[in-house]
Amino acid sequence: MIRARHTDTLINCDGPQLFVAEDDVGTCLLCLLVSEDPESDRFVAVAISPQRLASLKAGLIDLREVFARPERTDWYLIECTGTPNGHLRLLPQGEQPIREDWLPEPGFLLAAPSGASATPAPSSSPATSSDPAAAVA
């Protein structure tokens, strides 16, 4: 079983929408809420390097880019029955592409690049429909 722990919440709107986790060997994972129901929340998780995470936080790359073109082709699902602040169980999904309806809309930035203003695209995805002002950089 692969485990990780929640380390930082980037977007929170009635619970984490986008957060960073770290597995037992120190791999950084970006986790995106893709479905919610009364029983549990489902997140997609991809490995992300510290440099790419910094670029995402600075608004240099959009959120869709990170999930549509991850640095590693393998990715995980996480099923949470509560707040993802304890240990998380990662369910490997292999190298198949992430479902299109789980990907964020193009253009969603966590921050505006220098000299520009952030204008996130509307989306039906739980993670991209939140208020970008709630992002913690």
PDB file of C-alpha atoms in Angstrom:
ATOM      1  CA  MET A   1       0.000   0.000   0.000  1.00  0.00           C
ATOM      2  CA  ILE A   2       1.260   3.458  -0.911  1.00  0.00           C
ATOM      3  CA  ARG A   3       0.653   6.130   1.711  1.00  0.00           C
ATOM      4  CA  ALA A   4       1.059   9.867   1.771  1.00  0.00           C
ATOM      5  CA  ARG A   5       0.352  12.672   4.174  1.00  0.00           C
ATOM      6  CA  HIS A   6      -1.269  16.043   3.568  1.00  0.00           C
ATOM      7  CA  THR A   7       1.315  18.844   3.836  1.00  0.00           C
ATOM      8  CA  ASP A   8      -0.243  22.035   2.400  1.00  0.00           C
ATOM      9  CA  THR A   9      -3.657  23.212   1.231  1.00  0.00           C
ATOM     10  CA  LEU A  10      -3.528  25.433  -1.863  1.00  0.00           C
ATOM     11  CA  ILE A  11      -7.283  25.938  -2.401  1.00  0.00           C
ATOM     12  CA  ASN A  12      -9.885  25.470   0.311  1.00  0.00           C
ATOM     13  CA  CYS A  13     -13.613  25.994  -0.202  1.00  0.00           C
ATOM     14  CA  ASP A  14     -15.719  24.004   2.284  1.00  0.00           C
ATOM     15  CA  GLY A  15     -12.782  21.611   2.455  1.00  0.00           C
ATOM     16  CA  PRO A  16      -9.567  21.097   0.501  1.00  0.00           C
ATOM     17  CA  GLN A  17      -9.978  21.387  -3.274  1.00  0.00           C
ATOM     18  CA  LEU A  18      -6.284  21.347  -4.155  1.00  0.00           C
ATOM     19  CA  PHE A  19      -3.529  20.260  -1.802  1.00  0.00           C
ATOM     20  CA  VAL A  20       0.027  19.009  -1.657  1.00  0.00           C
ATOM     21  CA  ALA A  21       0.934  15.672  -0.101  1.00  0.00           C
ATOM     22  CA  GLU A  22       4.168  13.780   0.386  1.00  0.00           C
ATOM     23  CA  ASP A  23       4.614  10.020   0.226  1.00  0.00           C
ATOM     24  CA  ASP A  24       6.775   7.900   2.528  1.00  0.00           C
ATOM     25  CA  VAL A  25       9.914   8.446   0.406  1.00  0.00           C
ATOM     26  CA  GLY A  26       9.477  12.214   0.015  1.00  0.00           C
ATOM     27  CA  THR A  27       7.795  12.400  -3.392  1.00  0.00           C
ATOM     28  CA  CYS A  28       5.691  15.540  -3.640  1.00  0.00           C
ATOM     29  CA  LEU A  29       2.147  14.978  -4.955  1.00  0.00           C
ATOM     30  CA  LEU A  30      -0.404  17.513  -6.156  1.00  0.00           C
ATOM     31  CA  CYS A  31      -3.945  16.382  -5.301  1.00  0.00           C
ATOM     32  CA  LEU A  32      -7.061  17.728  -7.027  1.00  0.00           C
ATOM     33  CA  LEU A  33     -10.650  17.153  -5.892  1.00  0.00           C
ATOM     34  CA  VAL A  34     -12.569  15.500  -8.761  1.00  0.00           C
ATOM     35  CA  SER A  35     -15.755  14.285  -7.063  1.00  0.00           C
ATOM     36  CA  GLU A  36     -17.630  14.731  -3.811  1.00  0.00           C
ATOM     37  CA  ASP A  37     -20.440  12.780  -2.231  1.00  0.00           C
ATOM     38  CA  PRO A  38     -21.710  12.411   1.337  1.00  0.00           C
ATOM     39  CA  GLU A  39     -19.647   9.256   1.846  1.00  0.00           C
ATOM     40  CA  SER A  40     -16.256  10.388   0.547  1.00  0.00           C
ATOM     41  CA  ASP A  41     -14.269  12.748  -1.640  1.00  0.00           C
ATOM     42  CA  ARG A  42     -12.157  11.564  -4.550  1.00  0.00           C
ATOM     43  CA  PHE A  43      -8.879  13.219  -5.528  1.00  0.00           C
ATOM     44  CA  VAL A  44      -6.511  12.704  -8.444  1.00  0.00           C
ATOM     45  CA  ALA A  45      -2.833  12.884  -7.443  1.00  0.00           C
ATOM     46  CA  VAL A  46       0.235  13.363  -9.645  1.00  0.00           C
ATOM     47  CA  ALA A  47       3.895  13.589  -8.697  1.00  0.00           C
ATOM     48  CA  ILE A  48       5.261  17.118  -9.013  1.00  0.00           C
ATOM     49  CA  SER A  49       8.806  18.426  -8.633  1.00  0.00           C
ATOM     50  CA  PRO A  50       9.502  21.326  -6.269  1.00  0.00           C
ATOM     51  CA  GLN A  51      10.415  23.488  -9.288  1.00  0.00           C
ATOM     52  CA  ARG A  52       7.140  22.782 -11.105  1.00  0.00           C
ATOM     53  CA  LEU A  53       5.137  23.317  -7.917  1.00  0.00           C
ATOM     54  CA  ALA A  54       6.849  26.701  -7.490  1.00  0.00           C
ATOM     55  CA  SER A  55       5.973  27.582 -11.118  1.00  0.00           C
ATOM     56  CA  LEU A  56       2.350  26.606 -10.486  1.00  0.00           C
ATOM     57  CA  LYS A  57       2.177  28.703  -7.302  1.00  0.00           C
ATOM     58  CA  ALA A  58       3.737  31.671  -9.148  1.00  0.00           C
ATOM     59  CA  GLY A  59       1.158  31.485 -11.942  1.00  0.00           C
ATOM     60  CA  LEU A  60       3.712  30.544 -14.594  1.00  0.00           C
ATOM     61  CA  ILE A  61       1.845  27.363 -15.585  1.00  0.00           C
ATOM     62  CA  ASP A  62      -1.839  26.560 -15.311  1.00  0.00           C
ATOM     63  CA  LEU A  63      -3.365  23.807 -13.251  1.00  0.00           C
ATOM     64  CA  ARG A  64      -4.538  21.815 -16.280  1.00  0.00           C
ATOM     65  CA  GLU A  65      -0.957  21.589 -17.575  1.00  0.00           C
ATOM     66  CA  VAL A  66       0.163  19.879 -14.362  1.00  0.00           C
ATOM     67  CA  PHE A  67      -2.538  17.187 -14.594  1.00  0.00           C
ATOM     68  CA  ALA A  68      -2.779  16.797 -18.382  1.00  0.00           C
ATOM     69  CA  ARG A  69       1.017  16.532 -18.791  1.00  0.00           C
ATOM     70  CA  PRO A  70       2.399  15.247 -15.480  1.00  0.00           C
ATOM     71  CA  GLU A  71       6.136  14.876 -14.989  1.00  0.00           C
ATOM     72  CA  ARG A  72       5.629  11.156 -14.412  1.00  0.00           C
ATOM     73  CA  THR A  73       3.021   9.245 -16.409  1.00  0.00           C
ATOM     74  CA  ASP A  74       1.717   7.246 -13.444  1.00  0.00           C
ATOM     75  CA  TRP A  75      -0.913   8.819 -11.201  1.00  0.00           C
ATOM     76  CA  TYR A  76      -3.132   7.945  -8.229  1.00  0.00           C
ATOM     77  CA  LEU A  77      -6.645   8.157  -6.903  1.00  0.00           C
ATOM     78  CA  ILE A  78      -7.269   9.036  -3.271  1.00  0.00           C
ATOM     79  CA  GLU A  79     -10.591   8.278  -1.571  1.00  0.00           C
ATOM     80  CA  CYS A  80     -11.081  10.406   1.562  1.00  0.00           C
ATOM     81  CA  THR A  81     -13.826   9.782   4.078  1.00  0.00           C
ATOM     82  CA  GLY A  82     -12.857  12.852   6.111  1.00  0.00           C
ATOM     83  CA  THR A  83     -10.580  15.861   5.942  1.00  0.00           C
ATOM     84  CA  PRO A  84      -7.363  14.819   4.172  1.00  0.00           C
ATOM     85  CA  ASN A  85      -5.111  15.806   7.059  1.00  0.00           C
ATOM     86  CA  GLY A  86      -3.958  12.376   8.159  1.00  0.00           C
ATOM     87  CA  HIS A  87      -2.448   9.546   6.174  1.00  0.00           C
ATOM     88  CA  LEU A  88      -3.856   9.070   2.699  1.00  0.00           C
ATOM     89  CA  ARG A  89      -4.007   5.792   0.810  1.00  0.00           C
ATOM     90  CA  LEU A  90      -2.918   6.146  -2.821  1.00  0.00           C
ATOM     91  CA  LEU A  91      -4.520   3.843  -5.378  1.00  0.00           C
ATOM     92  CA  PRO A  92      -2.173   3.497  -8.406  1.00  0.00           C
ATOM     93  CA  GLN A  93      -3.866   4.090 -11.773  1.00  0.00           C
ATOM     94  CA  GLY A  94      -0.932   3.167 -14.009  1.00  0.00           C
ATOM     95  CA  GLU A  95      -0.037   5.203 -17.058  1.00  0.00           C
ATOM     96  CA  GLN A  96      -3.491   5.654 -18.573  1.00  0.00           C
ATOM     97  CA  PRO A  97      -4.445   9.305 -19.169  1.00  0.00           C
ATOM     98  CA  ILE A  98      -6.496  11.065 -16.509  1.00  0.00           C
ATOM     99  CA  ARG A  99     -10.151  11.309 -17.529  1.00  0.00           C
ATOM    100  CA  GLU A 100     -10.900  14.497 -19.471  1.00  0.00           C
ATOM    101  CA  ASP A 101     -13.825  15.405 -17.189  1.00  0.00           C
ATOM    102  CA  TRP A 102     -11.446  15.307 -14.204  1.00  0.00           C
ATOM    103  CA  LEU A 103      -9.004  17.802 -15.723  1.00  0.00           C
ATOM    104  CA  PRO A 104      -9.239  21.464 -14.721  1.00  0.00           C
ATOM    105  CA  GLU A 105     -10.342  23.996 -17.322  1.00  0.00           C
ATOM    106  CA  PRO A 106      -7.467  25.600 -19.268  1.00  0.00           C
ATOM    107  CA  GLY A 107      -6.193  28.910 -17.959  1.00  0.00           C
ATOM    108  CA  PHE A 108      -6.721  28.371 -14.216  1.00  0.00           C
ATOM    109  CA  LEU A 109      -3.776  30.017 -12.449  1.00  0.00           C
ATOM    110  CA  LEU A 110      -3.096  29.985  -8.715  1.00  0.00           C
ATOM    111  CA  ALA A 111      -1.509  33.440  -8.975  1.00  0.00           C
ATOM    112  CA  ALA A 112      -1.138  36.107 -11.618  1.00  0.00           C
ATOM    113  CA  PRO A 113       2.267  36.131 -13.323  1.00  0.00           C
ATOM    114  CA  SER A 114       4.173  39.392 -12.783  1.00  0.00           C
ATOM    115  CA  GLY A 115       2.406  42.233 -14.574  1.00  0.00           C
ATOM    116  CA  ALA A 116      -0.790  40.278 -15.312  1.00  0.00           C
ATOM    117  CA  SER A 117      -4.068  39.600 -13.558  1.00  0.00           C
ATOM    118  CA  ALA A 118      -5.334  36.080 -12.886  1.00  0.00           C
ATOM    119  CA  THR A 119      -8.573  35.254 -14.676  1.00  0.00           C
ATOM    120  CA  PRO A 120      -9.515  31.653 -13.975  1.00  0.00           C
ATOM    121  CA  ALA A 121     -11.786  29.976 -16.468  1.00  0.00           C
ATOM    122  CA  PRO A 122     -15.173  28.814 -15.174  1.00  0.00           C
ATOM    123  CA  SER A 123     -15.550  25.082 -14.747  1.00  0.00           C
ATOM    124  CA  SER A 124     -17.888  22.455 -13.450  1.00  0.00           C
ATOM    125  CA  SER A 125     -14.972  20.697 -11.712  1.00  0.00           C
ATOM    126  CA  PRO A 126     -15.083  21.072  -7.910  1.00  0.00           C
ATOM    127  CA  ALA A 127     -11.471  22.256  -7.759  1.00  0.00           C
ATOM    128  CA  THR A 128     -11.678  24.915 -10.425  1.00  0.00           C
ATOM    129  CA  SER A 129     -15.036  26.399  -9.454  1.00  0.00           C
ATOM    130  CA  SER A 130     -13.682  27.735  -6.153  1.00  0.00           C
ATOM    131  CA  ASP A 131     -12.675  31.289  -5.438  1.00  0.00           C
ATOM    132  CA  PRO A 132      -9.014  31.736  -6.462  1.00  0.00           C
ATOM    133  CA  ALA A 133      -8.627  34.272  -3.658  1.00  0.00           C
ATOM    134  CA  ALA A 134      -8.851  31.316  -1.263  1.00  0.00           C
ATOM    135  CA  ALA A 135      -5.560  29.936  -2.633  1.00  0.00           C
ATOM    136  CA  VAL A 136      -2.709  29.836  -0.175  1.00  0.00           C
ATOM    137  CA  ALA A 137       0.629  30.461  -1.851  1.00  0.00           C
TER     138      ALA A 137
END
